[in-house]
Each structure stands twice: as C-alpha cells, then as structure tokens.
CSV table of C-alpha atoms in Angstrom, one decimal:
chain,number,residue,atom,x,y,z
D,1,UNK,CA,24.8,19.7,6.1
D,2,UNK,CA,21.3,20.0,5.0
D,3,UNK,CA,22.2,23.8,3.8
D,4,UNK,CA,25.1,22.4,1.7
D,5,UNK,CA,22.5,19.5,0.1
D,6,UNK,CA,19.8,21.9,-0.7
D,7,UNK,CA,22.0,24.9,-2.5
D,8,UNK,CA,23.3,21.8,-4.8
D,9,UNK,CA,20.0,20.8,-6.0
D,10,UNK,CA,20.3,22.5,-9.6
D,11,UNK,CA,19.2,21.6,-12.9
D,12,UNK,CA,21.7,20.3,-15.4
D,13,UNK,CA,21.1,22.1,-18.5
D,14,UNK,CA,23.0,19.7,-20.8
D,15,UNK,CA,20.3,17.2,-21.4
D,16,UNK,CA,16.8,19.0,-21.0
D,17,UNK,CA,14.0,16.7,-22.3
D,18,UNK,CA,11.6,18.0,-24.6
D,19,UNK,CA,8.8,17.5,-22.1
D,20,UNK,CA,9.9,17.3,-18.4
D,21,UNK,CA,7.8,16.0,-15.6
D,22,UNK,CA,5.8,18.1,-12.9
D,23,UNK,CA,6.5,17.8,-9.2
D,24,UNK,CA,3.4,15.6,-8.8
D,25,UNK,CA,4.5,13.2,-11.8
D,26,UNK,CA,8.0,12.7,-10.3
D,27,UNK,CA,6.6,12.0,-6.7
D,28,UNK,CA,4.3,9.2,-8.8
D,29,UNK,CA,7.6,8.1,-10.0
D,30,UNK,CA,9.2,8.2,-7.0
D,31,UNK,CA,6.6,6.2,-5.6
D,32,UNK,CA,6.2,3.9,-8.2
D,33,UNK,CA,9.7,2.6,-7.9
D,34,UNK,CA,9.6,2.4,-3.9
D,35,UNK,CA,6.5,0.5,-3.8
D,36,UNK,CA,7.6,-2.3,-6.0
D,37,UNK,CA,9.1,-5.9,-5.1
D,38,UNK,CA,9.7,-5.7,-2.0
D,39,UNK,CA,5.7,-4.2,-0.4
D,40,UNK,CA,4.3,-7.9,-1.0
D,41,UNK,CA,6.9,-9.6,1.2
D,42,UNK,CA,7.2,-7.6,4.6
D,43,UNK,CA,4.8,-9.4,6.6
D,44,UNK,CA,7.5,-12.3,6.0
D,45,UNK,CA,10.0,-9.9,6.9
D,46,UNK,CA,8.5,-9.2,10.1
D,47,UNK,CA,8.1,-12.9,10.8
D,48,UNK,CA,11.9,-13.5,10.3
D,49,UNK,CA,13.0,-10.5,12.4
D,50,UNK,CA,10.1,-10.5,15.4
D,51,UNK,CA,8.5,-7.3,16.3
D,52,UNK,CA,11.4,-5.2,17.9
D,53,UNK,CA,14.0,-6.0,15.1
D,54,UNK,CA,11.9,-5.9,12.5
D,55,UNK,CA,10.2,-2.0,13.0
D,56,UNK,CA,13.5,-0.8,13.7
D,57,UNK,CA,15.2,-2.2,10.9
D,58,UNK,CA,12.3,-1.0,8.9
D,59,UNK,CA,13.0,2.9,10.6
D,60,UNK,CA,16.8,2.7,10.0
D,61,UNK,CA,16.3,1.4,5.9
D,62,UNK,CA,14.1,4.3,5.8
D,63,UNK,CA,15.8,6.8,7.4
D,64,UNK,CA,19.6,5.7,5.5
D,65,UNK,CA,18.3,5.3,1.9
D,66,UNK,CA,16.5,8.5,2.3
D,67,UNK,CA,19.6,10.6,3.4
D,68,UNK,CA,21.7,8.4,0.3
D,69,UNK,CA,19.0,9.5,-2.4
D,70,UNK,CA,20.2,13.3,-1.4
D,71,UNK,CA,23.8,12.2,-1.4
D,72,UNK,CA,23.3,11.1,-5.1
D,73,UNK,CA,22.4,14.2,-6.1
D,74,UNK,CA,25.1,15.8,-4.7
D,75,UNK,CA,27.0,13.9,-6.3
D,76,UNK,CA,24.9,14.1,-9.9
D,77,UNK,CA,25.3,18.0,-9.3
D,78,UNK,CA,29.4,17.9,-8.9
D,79,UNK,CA,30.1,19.5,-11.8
D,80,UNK,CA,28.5,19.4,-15.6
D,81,UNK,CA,27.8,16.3,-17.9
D,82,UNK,CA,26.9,14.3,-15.4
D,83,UNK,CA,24.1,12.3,-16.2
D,84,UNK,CA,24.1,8.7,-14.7
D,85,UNK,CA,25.5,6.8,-11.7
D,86,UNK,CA,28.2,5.3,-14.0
D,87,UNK,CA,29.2,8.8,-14.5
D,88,UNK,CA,29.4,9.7,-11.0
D,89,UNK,CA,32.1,6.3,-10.4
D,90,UNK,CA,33.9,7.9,-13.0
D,91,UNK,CA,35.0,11.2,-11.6
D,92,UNK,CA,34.7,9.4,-7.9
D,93,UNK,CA,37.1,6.6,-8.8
D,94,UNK,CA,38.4,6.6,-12.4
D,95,UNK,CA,36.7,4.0,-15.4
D,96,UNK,CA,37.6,1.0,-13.3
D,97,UNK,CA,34.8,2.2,-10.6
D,98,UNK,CA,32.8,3.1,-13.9
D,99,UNK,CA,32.6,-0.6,-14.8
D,100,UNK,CA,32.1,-2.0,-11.2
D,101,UNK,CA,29.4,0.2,-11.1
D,102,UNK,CA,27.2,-0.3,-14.0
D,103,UNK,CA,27.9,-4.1,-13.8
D,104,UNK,CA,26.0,-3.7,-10.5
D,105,UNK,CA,24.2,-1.0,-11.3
D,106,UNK,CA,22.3,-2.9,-14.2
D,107,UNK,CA,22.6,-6.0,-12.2
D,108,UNK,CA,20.6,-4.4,-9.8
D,109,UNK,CA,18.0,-2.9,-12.1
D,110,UNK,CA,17.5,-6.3,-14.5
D,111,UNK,CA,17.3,-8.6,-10.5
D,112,UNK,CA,14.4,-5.9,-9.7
D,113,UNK,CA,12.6,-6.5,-13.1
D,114,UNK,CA,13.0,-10.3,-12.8
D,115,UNK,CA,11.1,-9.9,-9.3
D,116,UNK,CA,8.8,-8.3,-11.2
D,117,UNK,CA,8.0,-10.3,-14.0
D,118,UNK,CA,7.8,-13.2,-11.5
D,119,UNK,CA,5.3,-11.6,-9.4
D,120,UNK,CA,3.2,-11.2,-12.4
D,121,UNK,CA,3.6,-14.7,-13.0
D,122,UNK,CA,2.7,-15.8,-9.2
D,123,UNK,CA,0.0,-13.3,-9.4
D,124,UNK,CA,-1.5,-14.6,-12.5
D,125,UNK,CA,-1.5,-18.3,-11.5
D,126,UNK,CA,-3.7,-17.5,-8.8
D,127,UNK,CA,-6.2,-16.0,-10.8
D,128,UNK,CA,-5.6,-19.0,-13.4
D,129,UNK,CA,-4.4,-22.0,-12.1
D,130,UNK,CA,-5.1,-24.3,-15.0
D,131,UNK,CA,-2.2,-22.0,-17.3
D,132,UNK,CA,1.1,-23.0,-16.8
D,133,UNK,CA,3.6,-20.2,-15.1
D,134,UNK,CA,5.8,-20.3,-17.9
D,135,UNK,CA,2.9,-19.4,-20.6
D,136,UNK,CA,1.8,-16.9,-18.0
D,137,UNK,CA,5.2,-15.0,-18.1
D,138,UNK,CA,5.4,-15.3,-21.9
D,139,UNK,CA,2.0,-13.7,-22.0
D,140,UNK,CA,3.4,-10.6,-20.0
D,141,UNK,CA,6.4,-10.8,-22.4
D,142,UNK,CA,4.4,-10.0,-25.0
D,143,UNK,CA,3.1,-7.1,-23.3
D,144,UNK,CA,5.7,-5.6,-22.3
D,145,UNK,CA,7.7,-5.2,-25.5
D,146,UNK,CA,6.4,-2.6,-26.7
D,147,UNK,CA,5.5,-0.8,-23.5
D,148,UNK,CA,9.4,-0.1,-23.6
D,149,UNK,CA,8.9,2.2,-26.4
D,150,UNK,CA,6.7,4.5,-23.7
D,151,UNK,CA,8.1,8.1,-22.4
D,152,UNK,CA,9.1,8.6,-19.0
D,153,UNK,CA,7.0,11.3,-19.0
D,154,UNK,CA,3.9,9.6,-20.1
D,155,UNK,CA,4.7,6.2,-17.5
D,156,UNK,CA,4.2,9.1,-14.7
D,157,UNK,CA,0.3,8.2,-15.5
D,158,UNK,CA,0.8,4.8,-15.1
D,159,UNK,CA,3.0,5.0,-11.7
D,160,UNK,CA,-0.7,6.6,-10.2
D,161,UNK,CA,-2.1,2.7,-11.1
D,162,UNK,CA,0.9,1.3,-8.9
D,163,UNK,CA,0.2,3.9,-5.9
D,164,UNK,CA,-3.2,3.2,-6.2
D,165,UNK,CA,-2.9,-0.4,-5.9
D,166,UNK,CA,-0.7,0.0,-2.8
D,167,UNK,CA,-3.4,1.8,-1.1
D,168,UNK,CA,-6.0,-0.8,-2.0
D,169,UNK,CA,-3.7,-3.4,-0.9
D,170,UNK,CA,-3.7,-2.1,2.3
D,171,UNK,CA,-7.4,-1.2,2.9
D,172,UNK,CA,-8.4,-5.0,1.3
D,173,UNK,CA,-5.9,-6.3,4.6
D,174,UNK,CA,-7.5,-4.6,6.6
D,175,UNK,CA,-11.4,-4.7,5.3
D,176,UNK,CA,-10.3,-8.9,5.0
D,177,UNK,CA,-8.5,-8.9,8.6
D,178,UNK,CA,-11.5,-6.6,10.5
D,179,UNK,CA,-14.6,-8.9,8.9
D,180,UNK,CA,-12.7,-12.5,9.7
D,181,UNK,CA,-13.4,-13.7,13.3
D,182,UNK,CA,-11.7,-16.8,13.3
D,183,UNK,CA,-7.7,-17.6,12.7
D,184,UNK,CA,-5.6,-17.3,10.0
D,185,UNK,CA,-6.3,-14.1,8.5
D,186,UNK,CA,-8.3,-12.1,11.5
D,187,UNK,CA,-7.2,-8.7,13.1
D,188,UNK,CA,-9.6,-9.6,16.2
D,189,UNK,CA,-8.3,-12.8,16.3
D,190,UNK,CA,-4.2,-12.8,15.4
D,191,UNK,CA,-2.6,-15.2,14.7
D,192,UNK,CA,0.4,-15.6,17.6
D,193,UNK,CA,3.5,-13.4,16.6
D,194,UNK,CA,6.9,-12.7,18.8
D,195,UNK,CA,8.8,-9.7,19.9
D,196,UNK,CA,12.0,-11.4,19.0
D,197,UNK,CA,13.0,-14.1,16.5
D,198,UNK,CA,11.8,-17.5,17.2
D,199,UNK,CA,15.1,-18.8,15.1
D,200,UNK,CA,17.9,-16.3,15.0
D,201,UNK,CA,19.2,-18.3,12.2
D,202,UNK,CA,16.5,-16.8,9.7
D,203,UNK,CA,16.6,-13.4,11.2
D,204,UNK,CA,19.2,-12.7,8.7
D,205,UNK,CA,16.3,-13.4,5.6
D,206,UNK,CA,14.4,-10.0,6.9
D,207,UNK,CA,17.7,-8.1,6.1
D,208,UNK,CA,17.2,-8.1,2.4
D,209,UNK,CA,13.5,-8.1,2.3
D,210,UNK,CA,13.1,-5.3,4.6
D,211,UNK,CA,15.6,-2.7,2.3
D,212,UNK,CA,14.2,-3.7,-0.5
D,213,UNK,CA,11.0,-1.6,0.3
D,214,UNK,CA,13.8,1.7,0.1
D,215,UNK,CA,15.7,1.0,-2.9
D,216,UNK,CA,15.7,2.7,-6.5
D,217,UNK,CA,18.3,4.9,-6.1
D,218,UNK,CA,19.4,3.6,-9.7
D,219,UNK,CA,16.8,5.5,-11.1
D,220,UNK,CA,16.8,8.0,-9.0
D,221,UNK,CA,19.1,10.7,-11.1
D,222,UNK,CA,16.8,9.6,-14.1
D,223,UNK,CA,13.7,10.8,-12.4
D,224,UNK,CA,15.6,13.6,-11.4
D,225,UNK,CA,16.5,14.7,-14.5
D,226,UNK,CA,13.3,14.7,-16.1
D,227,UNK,CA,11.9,17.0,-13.3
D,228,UNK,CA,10.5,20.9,-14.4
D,229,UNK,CA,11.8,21.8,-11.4
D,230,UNK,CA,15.1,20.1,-9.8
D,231,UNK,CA,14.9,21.7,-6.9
D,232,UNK,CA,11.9,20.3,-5.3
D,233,UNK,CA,13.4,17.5,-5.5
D,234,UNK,CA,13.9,16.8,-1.9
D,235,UNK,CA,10.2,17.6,-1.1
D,236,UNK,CA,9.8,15.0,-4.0
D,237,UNK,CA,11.4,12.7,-2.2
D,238,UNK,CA,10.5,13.2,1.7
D,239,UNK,CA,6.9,13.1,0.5
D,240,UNK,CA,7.6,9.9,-1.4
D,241,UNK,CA,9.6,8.3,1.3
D,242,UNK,CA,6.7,9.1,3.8
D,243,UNK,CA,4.1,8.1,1.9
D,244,UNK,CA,5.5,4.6,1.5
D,245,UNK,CA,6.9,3.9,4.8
D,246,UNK,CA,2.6,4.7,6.1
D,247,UNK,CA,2.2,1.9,3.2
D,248,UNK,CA,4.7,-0.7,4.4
D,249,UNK,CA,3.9,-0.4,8.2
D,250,UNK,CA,0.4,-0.7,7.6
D,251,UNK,CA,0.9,-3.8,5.3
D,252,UNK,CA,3.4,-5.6,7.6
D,253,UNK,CA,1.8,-4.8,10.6
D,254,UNK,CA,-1.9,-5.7,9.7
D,255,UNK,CA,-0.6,-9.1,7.4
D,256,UNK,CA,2.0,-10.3,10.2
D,257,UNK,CA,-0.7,-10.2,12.9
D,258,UNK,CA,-3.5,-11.6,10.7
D,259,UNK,CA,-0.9,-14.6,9.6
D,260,UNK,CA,2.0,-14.8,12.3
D,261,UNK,CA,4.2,-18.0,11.3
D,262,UNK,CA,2.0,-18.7,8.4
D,263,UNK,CA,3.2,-16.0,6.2
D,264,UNK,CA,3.8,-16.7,2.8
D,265,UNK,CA,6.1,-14.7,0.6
D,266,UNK,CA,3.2,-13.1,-1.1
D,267,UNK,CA,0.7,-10.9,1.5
D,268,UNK,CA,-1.6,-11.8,-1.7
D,269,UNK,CA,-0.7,-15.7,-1.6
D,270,UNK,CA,-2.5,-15.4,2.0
D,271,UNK,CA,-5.3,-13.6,1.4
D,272,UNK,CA,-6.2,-15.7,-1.7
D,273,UNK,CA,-6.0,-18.9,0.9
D,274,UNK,CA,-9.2,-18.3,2.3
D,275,UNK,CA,-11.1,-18.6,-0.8
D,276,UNK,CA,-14.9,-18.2,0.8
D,277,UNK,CA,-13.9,-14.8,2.6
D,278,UNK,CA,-14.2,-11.5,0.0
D,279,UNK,CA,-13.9,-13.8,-2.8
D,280,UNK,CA,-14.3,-10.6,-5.4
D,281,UNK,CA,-12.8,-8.2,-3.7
D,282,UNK,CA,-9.4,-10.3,-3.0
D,283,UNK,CA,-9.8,-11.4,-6.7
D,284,UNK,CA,-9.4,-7.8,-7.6
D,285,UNK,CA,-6.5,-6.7,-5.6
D,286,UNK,CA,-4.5,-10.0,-6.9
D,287,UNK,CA,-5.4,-8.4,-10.2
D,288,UNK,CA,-4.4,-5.3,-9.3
D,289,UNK,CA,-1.1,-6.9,-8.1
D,290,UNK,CA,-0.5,-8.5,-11.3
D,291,UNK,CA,-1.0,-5.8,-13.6
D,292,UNK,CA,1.3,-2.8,-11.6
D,293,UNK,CA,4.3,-4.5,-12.2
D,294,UNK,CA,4.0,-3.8,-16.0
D,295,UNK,CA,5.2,-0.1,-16.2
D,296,UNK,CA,7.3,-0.8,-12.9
D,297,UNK,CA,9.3,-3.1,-15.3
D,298,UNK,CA,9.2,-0.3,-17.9
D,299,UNK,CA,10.4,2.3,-15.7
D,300,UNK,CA,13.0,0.2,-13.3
D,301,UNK,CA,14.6,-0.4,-16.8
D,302,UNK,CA,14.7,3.4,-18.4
D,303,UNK,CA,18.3,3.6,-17.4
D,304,UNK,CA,19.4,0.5,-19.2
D,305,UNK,CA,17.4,1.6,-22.1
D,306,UNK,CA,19.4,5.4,-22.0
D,307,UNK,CA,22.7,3.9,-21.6
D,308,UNK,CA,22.7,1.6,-24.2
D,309,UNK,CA,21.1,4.2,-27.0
D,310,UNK,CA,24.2,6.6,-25.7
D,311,UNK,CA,26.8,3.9,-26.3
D,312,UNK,CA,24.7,3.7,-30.2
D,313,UNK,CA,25.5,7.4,-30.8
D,314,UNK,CA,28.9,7.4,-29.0
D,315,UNK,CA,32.3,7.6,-31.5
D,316,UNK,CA,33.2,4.0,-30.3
D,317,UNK,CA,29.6,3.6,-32.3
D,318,UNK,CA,29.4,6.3,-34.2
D,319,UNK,CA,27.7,3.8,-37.1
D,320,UNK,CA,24.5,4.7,-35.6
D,321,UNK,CA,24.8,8.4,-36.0
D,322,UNK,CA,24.9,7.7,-39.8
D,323,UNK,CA,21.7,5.7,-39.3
D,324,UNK,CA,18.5,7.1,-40.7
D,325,UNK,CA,16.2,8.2,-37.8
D,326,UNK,CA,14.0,5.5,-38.9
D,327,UNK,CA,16.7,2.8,-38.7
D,328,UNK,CA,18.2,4.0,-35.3
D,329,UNK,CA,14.4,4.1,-33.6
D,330,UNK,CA,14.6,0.1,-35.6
D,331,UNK,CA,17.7,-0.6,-33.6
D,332,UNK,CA,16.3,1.3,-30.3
D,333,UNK,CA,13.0,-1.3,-30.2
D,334,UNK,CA,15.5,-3.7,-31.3
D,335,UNK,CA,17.6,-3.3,-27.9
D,336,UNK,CA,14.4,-3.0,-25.3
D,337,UNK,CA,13.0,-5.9,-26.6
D,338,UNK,CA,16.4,-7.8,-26.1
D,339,UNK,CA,17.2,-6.5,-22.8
D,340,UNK,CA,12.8,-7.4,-21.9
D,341,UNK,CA,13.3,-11.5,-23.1
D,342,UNK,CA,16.3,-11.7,-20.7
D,343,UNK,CA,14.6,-10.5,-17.8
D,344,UNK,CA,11.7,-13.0,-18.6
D,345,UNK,CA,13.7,-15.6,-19.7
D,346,UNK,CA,15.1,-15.4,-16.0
D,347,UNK,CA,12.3,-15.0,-14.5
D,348,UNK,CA,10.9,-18.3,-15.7
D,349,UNK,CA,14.3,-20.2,-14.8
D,350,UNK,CA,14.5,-18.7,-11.3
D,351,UNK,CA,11.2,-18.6,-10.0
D,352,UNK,CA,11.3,-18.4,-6.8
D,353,UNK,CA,10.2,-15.1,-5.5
D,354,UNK,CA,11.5,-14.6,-2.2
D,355,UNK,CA,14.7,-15.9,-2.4
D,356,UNK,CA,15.2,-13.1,-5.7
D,357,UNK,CA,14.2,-10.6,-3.3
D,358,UNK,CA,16.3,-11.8,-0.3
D,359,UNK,CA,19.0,-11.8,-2.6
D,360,UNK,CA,18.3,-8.6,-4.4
D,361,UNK,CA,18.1,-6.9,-1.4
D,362,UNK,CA,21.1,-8.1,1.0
D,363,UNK,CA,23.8,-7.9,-2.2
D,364,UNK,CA,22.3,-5.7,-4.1
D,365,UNK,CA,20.1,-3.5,-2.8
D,366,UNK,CA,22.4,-2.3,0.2
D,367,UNK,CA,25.4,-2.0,-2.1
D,368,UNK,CA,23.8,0.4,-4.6
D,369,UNK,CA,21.6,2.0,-2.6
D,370,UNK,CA,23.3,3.1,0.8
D,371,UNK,CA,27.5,1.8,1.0
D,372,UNK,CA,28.0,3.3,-2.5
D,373,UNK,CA,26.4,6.3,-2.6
D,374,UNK,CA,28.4,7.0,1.1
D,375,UNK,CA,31.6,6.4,-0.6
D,376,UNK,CA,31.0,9.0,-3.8
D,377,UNK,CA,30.1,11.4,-1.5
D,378,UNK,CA,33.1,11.3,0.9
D,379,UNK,CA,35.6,10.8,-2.1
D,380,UNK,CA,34.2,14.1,-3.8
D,381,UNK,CA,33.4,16.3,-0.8
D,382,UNK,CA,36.5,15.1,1.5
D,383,UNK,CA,37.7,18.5,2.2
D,384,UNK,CA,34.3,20.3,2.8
D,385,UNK,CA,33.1,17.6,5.2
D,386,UNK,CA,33.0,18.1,9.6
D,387,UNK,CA,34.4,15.5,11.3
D,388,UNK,CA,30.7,14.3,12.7
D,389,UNK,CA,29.7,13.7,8.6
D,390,UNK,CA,33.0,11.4,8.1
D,391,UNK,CA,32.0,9.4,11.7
D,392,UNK,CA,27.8,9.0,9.8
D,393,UNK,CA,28.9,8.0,6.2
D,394,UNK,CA,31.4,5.6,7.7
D,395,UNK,CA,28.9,4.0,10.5
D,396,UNK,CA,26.3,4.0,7.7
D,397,UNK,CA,28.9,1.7,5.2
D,398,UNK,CA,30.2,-0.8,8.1
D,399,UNK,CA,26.4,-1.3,9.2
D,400,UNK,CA,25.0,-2.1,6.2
D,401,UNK,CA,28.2,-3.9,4.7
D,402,UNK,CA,27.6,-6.2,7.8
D,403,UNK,CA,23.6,-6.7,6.6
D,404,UNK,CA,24.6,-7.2,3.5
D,405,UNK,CA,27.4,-9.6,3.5
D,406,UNK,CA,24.8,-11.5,6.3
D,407,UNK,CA,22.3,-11.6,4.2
D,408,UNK,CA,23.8,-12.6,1.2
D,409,UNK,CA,25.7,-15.6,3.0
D,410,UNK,CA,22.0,-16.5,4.4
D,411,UNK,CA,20.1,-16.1,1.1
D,412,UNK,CA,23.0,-18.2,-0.5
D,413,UNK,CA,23.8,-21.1,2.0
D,414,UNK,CA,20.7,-21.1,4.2
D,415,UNK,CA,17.3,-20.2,1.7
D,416,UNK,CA,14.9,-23.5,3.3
C-alpha cells in the first residue's frame, strides 16, 4: 500500500501559488499546527489515563493520524480540481457529505482557534494578574486582525517561533524539575503517579486530550498545496510527526512525574506555582506560551479564510468578480476580521481550557482527523483495495468511533 500512496503524491497544477513553500517551511507548518492546543495539557492526560494507557494511547494517535494524513492526500490527488476537504466529501459522497463536512470541518478549525485565543488569555493572566481575562483576549483581538491579512508562505517564519517554544518548553521542565529537590515539581523527587487509573471514570478525559496533540489534518491539503515540491510530502510529514511525538513524551513524561495528581490543565499553570524557583526563566516560557498561539490562530484558520474568498468569486457570488481589486481585498479584511471576533468572542464566553480541548478532541478531533479520512479513502479506492486494507480502515473507524463517542459523553456529562 505504501507504493500505491507514494506514486499519488503529485502536484495539482490548477492552483499554483505565486510563491510556494520549501520542504523546510512546510515541515515548520506541519509542525506548527501539531504542536498547538493540545502540548500544554498531556501531563493531565497522563494523569487521567495512568502510565500503561496513557503511552499507548499516545503511540496509537500517533501512529493512526499519521497513516490518515497520507490517506487525505490520496484522496486530494483523486482526480483534478480538488482543492479542499469539502471537495473530497463531494466526489466521496455527493453535496450532502459536502455540507456535513465543512460544518465540521470549520467547526473543527474555529474550536482549535478558540483553544487558542484562550490559552493566550490564561497565559497572559499569569504574567498579569491585575488585567482582567476578558481585556486580555480583547488585547490579542486586536492583534490578530490584521495578522489574517499574512501569506501562508510568510507565517512558515513564524511557525519556527512555535517549534522553538516547544523545545524551550521542554528543556525549562526539565532544567525546573532537575534543580528542585523537594515535591511538587522535582524530577529527583516525583511526585507519586500510577500505572493504571486511579478512577476509571475520568480515564475517558485523556481520550480527547491525548489526539489532540495529532490533529490538523484540516489544514493539511492547504499546506500541501503550497508545497515546491508535493512529493516530499510524506518525508514532510514523518519528520513532523517524529519530531513532535519526541516533544509530547518528553513533556508528559517529565510534567506528570514532577506533578502526579496535582496536574493542572496548563504544564505552564504548574510551573508558574512555585513562584521562588527560576522565577525569569519560567516567566519567559509562559511568554513564550502566550505569544505562539498568534500565527497558530492565523494559520489553523487559512482554510476558512480560502473558502469563503472562493464562495466571493463563485457565480452564486459573482458580484464580487465585478469588484475593483481594491474593493474585493476591502471585503477579504472585512471577512477575517469577522470570522477573528467570533473566535474571541467565544473564547471569552467559554473559558475553560480543558474542557474545549477535551471536547475538541473526543468529537472533533477523531472525527475529522482519523474515522473520516478512513471512510473517503475506502469509498474512492474500493476496488483497488486487499482485503487486509478494508479489515485496518474499518478497525481504525470502530476504535476511534468508540473514543470518540466516550469522550464526548464524558466531556459533556462528567467535566468536574
């Protein structure tokens, strides 16, 4: 099967941007949108699912969502003028699927920028706890409007900030967990953690924070795209995968053992609880943490942004072909800045941080990024398929329809 993915790997030529992005820029990219919501909450993860459950749930999101980003572009490569995931659903399943799909397709990609926007806002409050959480997310409202008029190409730059701040996430756990002696927050001195769940009844919580560390396969065919050359794309994306999963072991591993059952939601929220300890140097990954999200945002939301400009120029809209350059790049800011204040505006009524990401994850998340992705595939390559890639696409749709519809019910009905 490998053979079959790699010979479909080809550029489309239909929509060639004027500028396209270099293997290295898409692996930012790649990286950029792995690392994001769901980095900060794995040590909770971890605490939820014990050690046994929680490493090999870790392994299997990994492993699934990896094979599903191939399957996507498969799919993206099934025959000309295909261009988004709606248009995949389309020749899949007919419009119906079309609409399911971009309902949750943009669901998906607005719930991940709300995360985001309310990280900031977390973030920001602990580096100033005398301004209110809602200014706070105003004030990265006002930055982010016009960081929506950015090219993809040029947020490649800015994804290098977000990798970087991964990195120094980890090494400021570990520097803070070797140079602590006494308990919470020492890696000489852990904190007491379990093999298995303590209370099964909140192992389903890890389900959803634990995929969301894979997903952002929405923007996947975007990135894809925009690449110089399409056909490194799955180096682009075994690198990427690799080079995060090394990120989120070290980070769960290192923050569950340094804070066991006191885990917050936020690795950060921890480290900033021993105020006397690294004072400047925690101060500066918390800023680091706070100012990443930004072009994460920017780029989780490209899609949106292309979709709606196409429906501008479409003949159901054709008004806006008539427009003056001037007046349609008016209309364009217009439309980010609309689709930015509803993601804040969110943000600031829901702001509870892990329940968005339980949520995002265990609905969302799984359904996007691994059951769907299985199902375009089988419907558009039924008859070149062995009998052995049926039995995997089908086990990998029950098993993470189960996790999903778990935790979902969990998030909903359960969240303490």
């Amino acid at each position: 099967m490998s053979e079959q993915l790699n010979n479909d790997f080809e550029i489309q030529e239909d929509k060639p941007p004027k500028y396209k992005s270099t293997l290295g820029q898409s692996i930012f990219n790649f990286c950029n949108v792995l690392m994001g919501v769901g980095t900060l909450s794995l040590p909770l993860a971890f605490k939820h699912a014990g050690w046994i459950i929680g490493i090999s749930l870790l392994f299997f999101c990994m492993g699934v969502t990896n094979y599903t980003a191939r399957l996507i572009i498969k799919c993206l490569n099934y025959k000309e003028k295909i261009y988004t995931y709606p248009d995949i659903a389309t020749i899949a399943f007919g419009n119906f699927a079309k609409i399911i799909i971009l309902i949750l397709f943009s669901l998906e990609l607005i719930a991940i920028a709300i995360s985001l926007v309310i990280l900031i806002g977390d973030s920001l409050q602990i580096l100033f706890p005398d301004i209110s959480l809602i200014s706070l997310k105003i004030i990265a409202w006002m930055i982010l409007v016009p960081l929506t008029l950015i090219d993809i190409k040029y947020l490649s730059y800015f994804s290098l900030l977000g990798i970087v701040s991964a990195i120094i996430l980890v090494f400021v756990v570990i520097i803070d967990g070797i140079t602590r002696n006494e308990q919470p927050g020492s890696l000489f001195n852990p904190m007491k953690t379990e093999l298995w769940p303590t209370d099964w009844n909140s192992l389903p919580f890890s389900f959803g924070l634990i995929i969301a560390g894979f997903a952002g396969h929405s923007v996947f065919p975007s990135i894809y795209l925009d690449m110089q050359t399409p056909d490194k794309y799955q180096k682009a994306i075994s690198i990427s995968y690799s080079f995060s999963t090394v990120v989120y072991l070290l980070i769960a591993v290192c923050g569950y053992l340094m804070f066991g059952n006191m885990t917050k939601p936020e690795i950060t929220q921890n480290i900033m609880s021993t105020p006397d300890h690294l004072k400047l140097l925690n101060q500066f990954i918390v800023w680091l943490v706070a100012i990443n999200p930004f072009t994460k945002i920017v780029l989780e939301l490209q899609p949106v942004y292309f979709y709606l400009e196409i429906q501008y120029q479409s003949s159901s809209c054709n008004l806006w072909t008539r427009l003056r350059n001037d007046c349609f790049l008016f209309i364009r800011f217009l439309s980010r800045m609309l689709v930015t204040t509803v993601v804040v505006f969110f943000a600031i009524k829901y702001p509870q941080f892990d329940r968005a990401i339980e949520l995002l994850g265990s609905f969302l998340f799984y359904t996007i990024s691994t059951i769907i992705p299985c199902m375009f595939y089988l419907k558009l390559y039924s008859n070149n398929l062995r009998w052995w890639e049926w039995l995997v696409n089908l086990l990998i749709i029950l098993v993470c329809t189960a996790l999903a519809f778990l935790g979902t019910i969990w998030a909903f009905l359960f969240y303490e």
